[in-house]
Coordinates of C-alpha atoms and ligand atoms in Angstrom, one line a residue:
M76 CA -21.6 76.9 -64.8
K77 CA -22.3 80.2 -63.0
A78 CA -23.5 82.9 -65.5
F79 CA -25.9 86.1 -65.4
A80 CA -29.5 85.8 -64.6
P81 CA -31.6 86.7 -67.6
R82 CA -31.4 90.4 -68.0
A83 CA -35.1 90.8 -67.6
Q84 CA -35.1 89.1 -64.3
R85 CA -31.9 91.6 -62.9
L86 CA -34.0 94.5 -64.2
A87 CA -36.8 93.6 -62.1
A88 CA -34.7 92.9 -59.1
L89 CA -33.4 96.4 -59.5
E90 CA -36.6 97.9 -59.0
E91 CA -38.0 95.7 -56.5
R92 CA -35.2 95.6 -54.1
I93 CA -33.7 98.0 -51.4
F94 CA -30.1 97.4 -51.7
D95 CA -27.2 98.1 -49.3
V96 CA -25.1 99.4 -52.0
L97 CA -25.8 100.9 -55.2
V98 CA -22.9 101.2 -57.5
I99 CA -22.8 103.3 -60.8
G100 CA -20.3 102.7 -63.4
G101 CA -19.3 99.3 -64.8
G102 CA -15.7 99.8 -65.3
I103 CA -13.0 98.0 -63.4
T104 CA -13.5 100.2 -60.4
G105 CA -17.2 100.0 -60.0
A106 CA -17.2 96.0 -60.9
A107 CA -14.6 95.6 -58.0
V108 CA -16.8 97.6 -55.6
A109 CA -19.8 95.5 -56.4
R110 CA -17.7 92.3 -56.0
D111 CA -16.2 93.2 -52.6
A112 CA -19.5 94.4 -51.2
A113 CA -21.1 91.0 -52.5
A114 CA -18.5 89.1 -51.0
R115 CA -19.1 90.9 -47.5
G116 CA -22.6 89.6 -47.5
L117 CA -23.9 93.0 -48.6
S118 CA -26.7 93.0 -51.2
A119 CA -25.2 95.1 -54.0
A120 CA -26.9 96.6 -57.7
L121 CA -24.2 97.7 -60.2
V122 CA -25.4 99.7 -63.3
E123 CA -23.7 100.5 -66.2
K124 CA -24.6 102.9 -69.0
G125 CA -23.3 101.2 -71.9
D126 CA -21.5 97.5 -71.8
W127 CA -19.0 96.6 -69.1
A128 CA -15.8 98.0 -69.2
S129 CA -16.9 100.5 -72.1
G130 CA -15.6 103.5 -70.5
T131 CA -11.7 103.9 -69.9
S132 CA -11.4 100.2 -68.8
W133 CA -11.1 98.5 -72.2
R134 CA -8.7 101.1 -73.5
S135 CA -5.9 101.1 -70.7
S136 CA -2.1 99.8 -71.9
K137 CA -3.3 96.2 -70.5
L138 CA -0.6 96.2 -68.3
I139 CA -0.4 95.1 -64.7
H140 CA 2.4 96.7 -63.2
G141 CA 4.0 98.7 -60.8
G142 CA 4.6 101.6 -62.9
L143 CA 8.2 102.2 -63.1
R144 CA 7.6 105.7 -64.6
Y145 CA 6.3 106.9 -61.3
L146 CA 9.7 106.2 -59.5
K147 CA 11.0 109.3 -61.3
T148 CA 8.2 111.1 -59.9
G149 CA 9.3 110.0 -56.6
N150 CA 5.9 108.2 -55.9
V151 CA 7.5 105.0 -54.3
R152 CA 4.2 104.3 -52.2
L153 CA 2.2 104.0 -55.5
V154 CA 4.7 101.7 -57.2
F155 CA 5.0 99.4 -54.0
E156 CA 1.3 99.0 -53.5
S157 CA 1.2 98.4 -57.4
L158 CA 3.7 95.8 -57.2
S159 CA 2.0 94.0 -54.5
E160 CA -1.2 94.1 -56.1
R161 CA 0.5 92.7 -59.4
A162 CA 1.5 89.6 -57.3
R163 CA -2.0 89.4 -56.1
L164 CA -3.5 89.3 -59.4
S165 CA -1.0 87.1 -60.8
R166 CA -2.3 84.4 -58.2
L167 CA -5.8 85.3 -58.2
A168 CA -6.3 85.7 -62.1
P169 CA -3.4 83.6 -63.4
H170 CA -5.0 83.2 -67.0
L171 CA -5.6 86.9 -67.1
V172 CA -2.2 88.1 -66.0
R173 CA 0.4 87.0 -67.9
P174 CA 4.1 87.5 -66.7
T175 CA 6.0 89.5 -69.8
D176 CA 9.7 90.4 -70.4
F177 CA 10.3 93.9 -70.7
L178 CA 13.5 95.4 -72.3
F179 CA 14.1 99.0 -71.4
P180 CA 16.8 100.5 -73.7
A181 CA 19.5 102.4 -73.0
Y182 CA 21.3 104.8 -75.4
R183 CA 24.6 106.8 -75.8
G184 CA 23.9 110.4 -75.6
R185 CA 19.9 110.2 -75.0
G186 CA 17.4 108.9 -72.7
V187 CA 18.0 107.5 -69.5
P188 CA 21.5 107.1 -68.5
G189 CA 22.7 103.4 -68.0
W190 CA 23.6 104.1 -64.1
Q191 CA 20.1 105.6 -63.8
L192 CA 18.3 102.6 -65.2
D193 CA 20.3 100.1 -62.9
V194 CA 19.2 102.2 -59.7
G195 CA 15.5 102.5 -61.1
L196 CA 15.1 98.8 -61.9
T197 CA 16.9 97.8 -58.6
L198 CA 14.5 99.8 -56.7
Y199 CA 11.6 98.3 -58.9
D200 CA 13.0 94.7 -57.7
L201 CA 13.5 95.9 -54.0
L202 CA 9.6 97.2 -53.8
A203 CA 8.5 93.6 -55.7
F204 CA 9.9 92.3 -52.6
G205 CA 10.8 89.2 -54.0
R206 CA 7.1 88.3 -54.9
E207 CA 7.2 85.9 -58.1
A208 CA 8.5 88.0 -60.8
R209 CA 12.2 87.9 -61.8
R210 CA 15.0 90.2 -61.1
H211 CA 16.2 92.6 -63.6
R212 CA 19.1 91.8 -65.5
R213 CA 21.3 94.5 -67.4
L214 CA 22.1 93.4 -71.1
S215 CA 25.0 94.4 -73.3
R216 CA 24.0 95.8 -76.9
E217 CA 24.8 92.6 -78.3
E218 CA 22.5 90.7 -75.8
T219 CA 20.0 93.3 -76.5
L220 CA 19.9 92.9 -79.9
R221 CA 20.1 89.0 -79.8
R222 CA 17.1 89.2 -78.0
E223 CA 15.4 92.3 -80.1
R224 CA 16.9 92.9 -83.4
M225 CA 14.3 95.6 -84.1
L226 CA 16.1 97.7 -81.5
E227 CA 19.4 98.2 -83.9
S228 CA 20.3 101.7 -83.9
P229 CA 23.8 103.3 -83.7
E230 CA 23.2 104.9 -80.3
L231 CA 22.0 101.8 -78.6
A232 CA 24.2 100.9 -75.6
G233 CA 22.2 98.0 -73.9
A234 CA 19.0 97.4 -72.3
G235 CA 17.5 96.6 -68.8
L236 CA 15.4 93.5 -68.6
Y237 CA 12.7 93.3 -66.5
S238 CA 9.6 91.5 -65.6
D239 CA 5.8 93.1 -65.5
G240 CA 2.4 91.8 -66.3
R241 CA 0.1 91.9 -69.2
T242 CA -3.8 91.7 -69.3
D243 CA -7.2 91.7 -71.1
D244 CA -8.5 94.5 -69.3
A245 CA -12.1 94.4 -70.6
R246 CA -12.3 90.8 -69.4
L247 CA -10.6 91.5 -65.9
T248 CA -13.8 94.0 -65.5
L249 CA -16.1 91.3 -66.9
E250 CA -14.7 88.6 -64.5
N251 CA -15.2 91.1 -61.4
V252 CA -18.9 91.5 -62.7
L253 CA -19.5 87.7 -63.2
D254 CA -18.1 87.1 -59.7
A255 CA -20.1 89.8 -58.2
A256 CA -23.2 88.3 -59.7
S257 CA -22.3 84.9 -58.4
L258 CA -22.1 86.2 -54.9
G259 CA -25.5 87.6 -55.3
A260 CA -25.3 90.9 -56.8
E261 CA -27.6 92.3 -59.2
P262 CA -25.6 93.7 -62.3
V263 CA -27.2 95.2 -65.3
S264 CA -25.8 97.1 -67.9
R265 CA -27.2 99.6 -70.6
V266 CA -29.1 101.3 -67.6
A267 CA -27.9 104.9 -67.1
V268 CA -28.4 106.9 -64.0
E269 CA -29.9 110.4 -64.7
A270 CA -30.1 111.6 -61.1
L271 CA -29.9 110.9 -57.4
E272 CA -32.6 110.0 -54.9
K273 CA -32.5 111.5 -51.6
D274 CA -34.5 111.1 -48.1
P275 CA -35.7 114.3 -46.6
Q276 CA -32.7 114.7 -44.6
G277 CA -30.9 114.8 -47.7
R278 CA -28.9 111.7 -47.5
V279 CA -28.3 109.8 -50.8
R280 CA -30.9 106.9 -50.8
G281 CA -30.7 105.4 -54.6
A282 CA -31.2 106.8 -58.0
R283 CA -33.4 107.4 -60.9
G284 CA -32.2 106.0 -64.2
R285 CA -33.1 104.6 -67.5
D286 CA -33.3 101.1 -69.0
L287 CA -31.5 102.2 -72.2
E288 CA -32.5 99.2 -74.1
S289 CA -36.5 99.9 -73.6
G290 CA -36.3 103.5 -72.9
R291 CA -38.4 102.8 -69.4
A292 CA -37.5 105.0 -66.6
L293 CA -36.8 103.3 -63.4
V294 CA -36.0 104.0 -59.4
I295 CA -33.3 102.0 -57.8
R296 CA -33.6 102.3 -54.2
A297 CA -30.5 101.9 -51.9
R298 CA -29.0 102.6 -48.5
T299 CA -25.7 103.8 -49.9
V300 CA -24.4 104.8 -53.1
V301 CA -21.0 104.6 -54.9
N302 CA -20.0 106.8 -57.6
A303 CA -17.6 104.9 -59.8
T304 CA -18.2 106.6 -62.9
G305 CA -14.5 107.2 -63.7
P306 CA -14.1 110.2 -65.9
W307 CA -17.9 111.1 -65.5
G308 CA -17.4 111.3 -61.6
D309 CA -17.8 115.0 -61.4
T310 CA -20.8 115.2 -63.2
L311 CA -22.5 112.8 -60.4
R312 CA -20.7 114.8 -57.7
K313 CA -22.3 117.9 -59.2
W314 CA -26.0 115.7 -59.1
D315 CA -25.5 115.4 -55.5
D316 CA -24.4 118.9 -54.8
A317 CA -24.6 121.4 -57.4
D318 CA -21.9 123.6 -55.4
A319 CA -19.2 120.6 -55.6
H320 CA -16.3 121.8 -57.2
A321 CA -15.1 119.6 -60.1
V322 CA -12.0 117.6 -58.7
L323 CA -11.1 115.7 -62.0
R324 CA -8.3 116.3 -64.5
L325 CA -8.9 114.4 -67.4
S326 CA -5.9 113.3 -69.4
R327 CA -6.4 111.8 -72.8
G328 CA -4.2 108.3 -73.5
A329 CA -4.2 107.4 -77.2
H330 CA -3.1 103.8 -78.4
L331 CA -2.6 102.4 -81.8
T332 CA -1.6 98.8 -83.1
V333 CA 0.3 98.2 -86.3
P334 CA 0.8 94.5 -87.7
A335 CA 3.1 92.4 -85.9
A336 CA 4.7 91.6 -89.1
R337 CA 5.4 95.5 -89.7
L338 CA 6.9 95.8 -85.9
P339 CA 7.8 92.0 -85.0
V340 CA 8.9 92.7 -81.5
A341 CA 9.6 89.4 -79.7
E342 CA 9.0 90.7 -76.1
A343 CA 7.6 94.2 -74.8
V344 CA 9.6 97.2 -74.8
A345 CA 9.3 100.2 -73.0
F346 CA 11.1 103.6 -74.3
P347 CA 11.3 106.8 -72.7
M348 CA 10.7 110.0 -74.8
D349 CA 12.4 113.3 -74.3
D350 CA 9.4 114.7 -72.4
G351 CA 10.3 111.9 -70.0
R352 CA 7.0 109.9 -71.0
L353 CA 7.5 106.1 -71.3
V354 CA 6.0 104.5 -74.3
F355 CA 5.2 100.7 -74.5
A356 CA 5.6 98.4 -77.5
V357 CA 3.7 95.3 -76.5
P358 CA 3.2 92.1 -78.7
Y359 CA -0.5 90.8 -78.7
G360 CA -0.8 87.9 -81.3
S361 CA -1.0 89.4 -84.8
V362 CA -0.2 93.1 -83.7
T363 CA 1.8 95.0 -81.8
L364 CA 0.1 97.8 -79.6
L365 CA 2.0 101.1 -78.9
G366 CA 1.0 103.8 -76.5
T367 CA 0.3 105.8 -74.8
T368 CA 0.2 109.6 -74.6
D369 CA -0.9 111.9 -71.6
T370 CA -2.3 115.4 -72.5
D371 CA -5.2 117.3 -71.2
H372 CA -8.4 116.6 -72.6
R373 CA -10.6 119.5 -73.2
G374 CA -13.5 118.1 -75.1
A375 CA -16.3 116.1 -74.0
V376 CA -16.2 113.0 -71.7
E377 CA -18.0 110.9 -74.5
D378 CA -16.0 112.2 -77.6
V379 CA -12.8 110.5 -76.7
R380 CA -10.7 109.4 -79.9
A381 CA -6.9 109.3 -81.2
A382 CA -6.0 112.7 -82.4
P383 CA -3.7 113.1 -85.3
E384 CA -1.0 114.6 -82.9
D385 CA -1.2 111.4 -80.6
V386 CA -0.7 109.1 -83.7
A387 CA 2.2 111.2 -85.0
Y388 CA 3.8 111.3 -81.2
I389 CA 3.4 107.5 -80.6
L390 CA 4.9 107.0 -84.3
T391 CA 7.5 109.5 -84.0
A392 CA 8.3 107.3 -80.5
A393 CA 8.4 104.2 -82.6
R394 CA 10.6 105.3 -85.5
R395 CA 13.1 106.7 -83.0
T396 CA 13.5 103.5 -81.1
F397 CA 12.6 100.9 -84.2
P398 CA 14.5 102.8 -86.9
A399 CA 14.4 99.5 -89.2
A400 CA 10.8 99.4 -89.2
A401 CA 10.0 102.9 -90.6
L402 CA 6.5 102.8 -89.5
S403 CA 4.2 105.3 -91.1
D404 CA 0.6 106.3 -91.0
A405 CA -0.1 103.6 -93.5
D406 CA 0.8 101.0 -90.9
V407 CA -1.7 101.7 -88.3
V408 CA -4.5 99.0 -88.2
S409 CA -6.3 100.6 -85.5
T410 CA -6.5 103.5 -82.7
F411 CA -8.0 103.8 -79.4
A412 CA -8.0 106.6 -76.7
S413 CA -9.8 107.1 -73.2
L414 CA -9.3 109.4 -70.4
R415 CA -7.5 109.0 -66.9
P416 CA -9.7 110.1 -64.3
L417 CA -6.8 111.9 -62.3
V418 CA -7.7 113.8 -59.2
A419 CA -6.3 117.4 -60.1
Q420 CA -3.4 118.6 -58.1
P421 CA -2.9 122.7 -58.4
G422 CA 0.5 123.7 -60.2
V423 CA 1.3 120.2 -61.1
G424 CA 1.8 119.3 -64.9
V425 CA -0.5 116.4 -66.2
G426 CA 2.4 113.8 -66.7
E427 CA 3.3 114.5 -62.8
T428 CA -0.4 114.5 -61.6
S429 CA -0.7 111.4 -59.3
R430 CA -2.3 108.2 -60.4
E431 CA -3.3 107.2 -57.0
E432 CA -6.8 106.6 -55.9
A433 CA -9.0 109.2 -53.9
I434 CA -12.0 108.1 -52.1
E435 CA -14.6 111.0 -51.1
V436 CA -17.6 110.5 -48.7
A437 CA -20.1 113.6 -49.3
P438 CA -22.3 115.0 -46.7
S439 CA -25.2 113.2 -48.4
G440 CA -23.2 109.9 -47.8
L441 CA -22.3 109.8 -51.6
V442 CA -19.3 107.6 -51.9
T443 CA -16.9 109.0 -54.9
V444 CA -14.1 106.7 -55.8
T445 CA -11.8 107.8 -58.5
G446 CA -8.2 107.7 -59.9
G447 CA -6.0 104.5 -59.2
K448 CA -5.3 101.9 -61.9
L449 CA -6.4 98.7 -63.1
T450 CA -3.8 97.2 -61.3
T451 CA -5.0 98.4 -58.0
H452 CA -8.6 97.6 -58.7
V453 CA -9.2 94.7 -55.9
R454 CA -7.7 97.3 -53.3
M455 CA -10.0 100.0 -54.6
G456 CA -13.2 98.2 -54.1
R457 CA -12.3 97.0 -50.8
K458 CA -11.4 100.6 -49.6
A459 CA -14.5 102.1 -51.2
V460 CA -16.9 99.2 -49.5
D461 CA -15.1 100.3 -45.9
A462 CA -16.3 103.8 -46.5
A463 CA -19.6 102.7 -47.5
A464 CA -19.6 100.2 -44.8
K465 CA -19.3 103.4 -42.3
Q466 CA -22.5 104.7 -43.8
L467 CA -24.3 101.4 -43.4
A468 CA -23.5 101.1 -39.6
A469 CA -25.9 104.0 -39.1
S470 CA -28.5 102.3 -40.7
G471 CA -27.9 99.1 -38.5
V472 CA -26.4 97.1 -41.4
S473 CA -22.9 95.5 -40.6
A474 CA -20.6 94.3 -43.4
G475 CA -18.6 91.5 -43.2
R476 CA -14.9 91.5 -43.5
S477 CA -13.6 91.9 -47.2
R478 CA -13.0 88.7 -49.0
T479 CA -11.7 89.8 -52.0
S480 CA -8.1 89.8 -51.3
D481 CA -7.9 86.1 -51.6
R482 CA -10.9 85.2 -53.7
P483 CA -10.0 83.6 -57.1
F484 CA -11.6 85.1 -60.3
P485 CA -14.3 83.0 -62.1
G486 CA -11.9 81.7 -64.6
A487 CA -8.8 81.0 -62.3
P488 CA -7.8 77.1 -63.0
A489 CA -6.8 75.0 -60.1
Q490 CA -3.6 74.2 -61.6
P491 CA -0.8 76.3 -62.6
M492 CA -1.3 77.6 -66.4
P493 CA 1.1 75.2 -68.0
E494 CA -0.7 72.5 -66.6
F495 CA -4.1 73.5 -67.2
V496 CA -3.3 74.1 -71.0
A497 CA -1.9 70.7 -71.0
L498 CA -5.3 69.4 -69.4
L499 CA -7.3 71.4 -71.9
L500 CA -5.1 70.3 -74.8
G501 CA -5.8 66.6 -73.4
G502 CA -9.7 67.1 -73.3
R503 CA -9.9 65.9 -77.0
D504 CA -13.3 66.1 -77.7
A505 CA -13.1 69.3 -79.2
N506 CA -9.7 69.5 -79.9
Q507 CA -10.2 67.4 -83.1
Y508 CA -11.6 70.4 -84.6
L509 CA -9.5 73.3 -83.3
S510 CA -5.7 73.8 -83.3
D511 CA -3.5 73.8 -80.3
E512 CA -2.8 77.2 -80.8
T513 CA -6.9 78.1 -80.6
I514 CA -7.2 75.9 -77.5
T515 CA -4.0 77.8 -75.8
H516 CA -5.8 81.2 -76.7
L517 CA -9.1 80.2 -75.2
A518 CA -7.1 78.9 -72.2
Y519 CA -5.7 82.2 -71.6
R520 CA -8.5 84.2 -72.3
Y521 CA -11.1 82.1 -70.3
G522 CA -9.3 80.1 -67.9
R523 CA -11.3 77.3 -66.7
R524 CA -14.4 78.7 -68.3
A525 CA -12.7 77.3 -71.7
W526 CA -14.2 74.4 -71.1
D527 CA -17.8 76.0 -71.7
V528 CA -16.7 77.5 -74.6
L529 CA -15.3 74.2 -75.8
R530 CA -18.6 72.6 -75.0
L531 CA -20.2 74.8 -77.5
T532 CA -17.9 73.6 -80.5
V533 CA -18.7 70.1 -79.7
E534 CA -22.4 70.7 -79.6
D535 CA -22.4 72.8 -82.8
R536 CA -19.0 71.7 -85.0
S537 CA -19.5 75.0 -87.3
L538 CA -18.5 77.3 -84.1
S539 CA -15.2 75.9 -84.4
R540 CA -14.6 78.2 -87.3
P541 CA -12.0 81.4 -86.9
I542 CA -13.8 84.7 -87.0
V543 CA -11.1 85.9 -89.0
E544 CA -9.1 83.6 -91.0
G545 CA -5.5 83.6 -89.5
L546 CA -6.5 84.5 -86.0
S547 CA -7.4 82.2 -83.2
D548 CA -10.9 83.8 -82.2
I549 CA -13.7 81.4 -82.9
D550 CA -17.3 81.9 -83.7
A551 CA -18.3 80.2 -80.3
E552 CA -16.6 83.3 -78.7
I553 CA -19.6 85.4 -80.3
V554 CA -22.2 82.7 -79.1
F555 CA -20.5 82.4 -75.7
G556 CA -20.5 86.4 -75.0
A557 CA -24.2 86.7 -76.2
R558 CA -25.6 83.5 -73.9
F559 CA -23.0 83.9 -70.8
E560 CA -21.3 87.0 -70.8
D561 CA -24.2 89.9 -71.3
A562 CA -22.7 90.9 -75.0
R563 CA -25.5 92.8 -76.4
S564 CA -23.8 94.7 -79.7
L565 CA -21.4 93.7 -82.1
F566 CA -19.0 96.1 -80.4
D567 CA -19.0 94.2 -77.3
V568 CA -18.3 90.9 -79.1
L569 CA -15.6 92.0 -81.7
A570 CA -13.7 94.8 -79.3
R571 CA -14.2 93.7 -75.7
R572 CA -15.3 89.7 -75.5
T573 CA -12.6 89.3 -78.2
H574 CA -10.3 91.9 -79.5
L575 CA -10.6 92.0 -83.3
F576 CA -11.3 95.6 -83.4
W577 CA -7.6 96.2 -82.8
Q578 CA -6.1 92.7 -83.5
A579 CA -7.8 91.9 -87.1
P580 CA -6.2 93.6 -90.2
G581 CA -9.8 94.8 -91.1
Q582 CA -10.7 95.4 -87.5
G583 CA -13.6 92.9 -87.6
M584 CA -15.2 94.4 -90.7
E585 CA -14.2 91.3 -92.7
A586 CA -16.2 89.1 -90.3
L587 CA -19.0 91.6 -89.7
E588 CA -21.8 89.8 -91.5
R589 CA -21.5 86.7 -90.0
A590 CA -20.7 87.9 -86.7
A591 CA -23.9 89.8 -86.9
D592 CA -25.9 86.6 -88.1
L593 CA -24.2 84.6 -84.8
L594 CA -25.2 87.5 -82.4
G595 CA -28.3 88.3 -83.8
K596 CA -29.6 84.8 -83.8
E597 CA -29.0 84.7 -80.0
L598 CA -30.3 88.1 -79.3
G599 CA -33.6 87.6 -81.6
W600 CA -32.8 90.5 -83.8
T601 CA -34.9 91.4 -86.4
P602 CA -33.2 92.6 -90.0
D603 CA -33.6 96.4 -89.1
R604 CA -31.9 95.9 -85.9
R605 CA -29.2 93.5 -87.5
R606 CA -28.9 96.4 -90.3
S607 CA -28.5 99.0 -87.4
A608 CA -26.0 96.7 -85.5
C609 CA -23.8 96.5 -88.5
D610 CA -23.7 100.1 -88.9
E611 CA -23.1 100.9 -85.4
Y612 CA -20.1 98.8 -85.6
G613 CA -19.0 100.6 -88.9
R614 CA -19.3 103.8 -87.5
E615 CA -16.7 102.7 -84.4
V616 CA -14.3 101.5 -87.0
A617 CA -14.7 104.8 -89.0
R618 CA -14.2 107.0 -85.7
S619 CA -10.9 105.0 -84.9
R620 CA -9.8 106.0 -88.3
E621 CA -11.1 109.6 -88.1
W622 CA -7.3 111.0 -87.3
K623 CA -6.5 110.2 -90.8
Q624 CA -8.8 112.7 -92.4
R625 CA -8.0 115.3 -89.7
S626 CA -4.4 114.9 -89.9
Ligands
LIG927 P1 -14.3 103.4 -66.3 O1 -13.8 102.7 -67.3 O2 -14.3 104.7 -67.2 O3 -15.7 103.4 -65.8 C1 -16.6 104.2 -65.7 C2 -17.9 103.6 -66.1 O4 -19.1 104.4 -65.8 C3 -18.0 103.7 -67.8 O5 -18.2 102.2 -68.0 C4 -19.4 104.7 -67.9 O6 -20.2 104.3 -69.0 C5 -20.1 104.7 -66.4 N1 -21.1 105.7 -66.4 C6 -20.6 107.1 -66.4 N2 -21.9 107.7 -66.2 C7 -22.7 106.7 -65.8 C8 -24.2 107.0 -65.3 N3 -24.6 108.3 -65.3 N4 -25.1 105.8 -65.3 C9 -24.4 104.8 -65.4 N5 -23.1 104.2 -65.8 C10 -22.1 105.6 -66.1 N6 -3.8 101.1 -65.5 C11 -3.1 99.9 -65.2 O7 -3.1 99.4 -64.4 N7 -2.4 99.6 -66.3 C12 -2.4 100.1 -67.6 O8 -1.8 99.6 -68.3 C13 -3.1 101.3 -67.7 N8 -2.8 101.9 -69.1 C14 -3.9 103.3 -68.7 C15 -3.9 103.7 -70.2 C16 -4.6 105.0 -70.2 C17 -4.8 105.5 -71.7 C18 -5.6 105.3 -69.3 C19 -6.4 106.2 -69.7 C20 -5.5 104.6 -68.0 C21 -5.0 103.4 -68.0 N9 -4.7 102.7 -66.8 C22 -4.1 101.7 -66.5 C23 -5.9 103.6 -65.6 C24 -6.9 102.3 -65.6 O9 -7.1 101.9 -67.0 C25 -8.3 103.3 -65.2 O10 -7.7 103.7 -63.9 C26 -9.2 102.4 -65.0 O11 -9.8 101.8 -66.3 C27 -10.6 103.4 -64.7 O12 -11.7 102.5 -64.3 P2 -12.7 103.3 -63.9 O13 -13.8 102.0 -63.4 O14 -12.8 104.3 -62.6 O15 -13.7 104.1 -64.9

């Protein structure tokens, strides 16, 4: 199996080599840039100050979608491009992009009128251009309630049924990083850039940074630098040019989860609020994910959490749409929030601000790539490398043709997913200890890399144990995360490699000690380090619950 080289080796390479491209920021955008660059034969370094996807990219709504809402703001091009990228990702990462039925309820006297819904969904179908997703259907009130009894309300008139995709955002990011590494890139997490390096002509030629694990300063030399730091983008632009104007408008989006037993939606539901926002209720196994909000964020970029008003907004929306569930504060399992790095448009409200990506090349050559969506990351990566390639040409380096548009992701199985799942279920060595449900879960989380997770359970049967009783995640995933996926903290394994932080009733706290034993053994933690790791995780959980104290 292709995996990361040992971290020490990658760190050493950062200091020894001169890279064609240094990418700063290991969210979906930076990971896609590094992957595209490496696939073109360029030497690439990718540094991230936290874990992979630890910024915005693990806290999205986890949808691979065209963005139905943007039709209302007239952004037809963005919807068209996103739908085309949705089709691409479904092909290249079928284990990570799961086609999902969405119901869009229509009401008598409120919400989007039925005819408007029809027009919108027909346009959505047309823009998808017949690419794999099914065409929408209009359902009567009775049909709607047969499919989703939770929508029962006197004003319900019916619903539109359409198809979009669900994903695992953190893992999509990680698979980009893994693929970049397999193509020769040097990705290192927990390395923070602190300043940019320039040559006497003022051209950016690398960065100064710090290995956050050892505290050691380091210099990374590169012919071009890509700023893919999402919400931190303006900070780097200012490091490059103190007079640069801020271009970002940071919009906070919060989510919360409630137990599936309290809101047992059979399929995803998209429901419009009076302010025009579209809120989603998406089933994710043990929980239903609800979100999101869209409000200007005035605090520090590092300090993003769901505010009491965010939770109130989402719960009000849910109570209105699913009256029988009567959700209250007490039902909330977990919250998380993040910032959309939107490119500011003077005089335009936050909800209407464009979600399109923007690529800027500064006079120093610094390429900044911001905005965009998880859904469009492959395209963004390609376009950012196109911009970097123009700079490289001046240094006599020529980049090959982009190859990421049709390159499968590392976990993509050779067979269609149902066949692959059947194959995995048939590989009985490990299955004698694991339920079909767990094996299916591994198939969709890891794709063909699930064989490697299963191998761990064959070598050590105790790793077949569920991390949290009643859920499909198993101990082997913690070991696999540490050995093969760069996991360095309990939050990495419990929130991003698995999703217990937002899916388990106790947010993973119920399994913390055992998770710490497993991870600590892999990473050689001392008793003190183990204790501080548990405390760190506890603090993250407490932060996600702070809205309760502040409300
Ligand atoms: P980030 O993920 O924030 O990555 C930037 C990284 O840079 C961070 O990890 C940070 O730690 C690192 N960094 C910063 N400074 C430094 C430094 N000095 N040195 C080293 N590293 C540094 N899109 C969809 O397609 N579907 C959705 O359902 C969807 N839902 C969304 C919901 C919300 C609430 C939000 C906010 C966005 C959503 N999006 C969605 C959009 C999508 O999530 C974002 O566009 C995307 O995640 C941004 O990725 P990024 O890599 O640009 O930024």
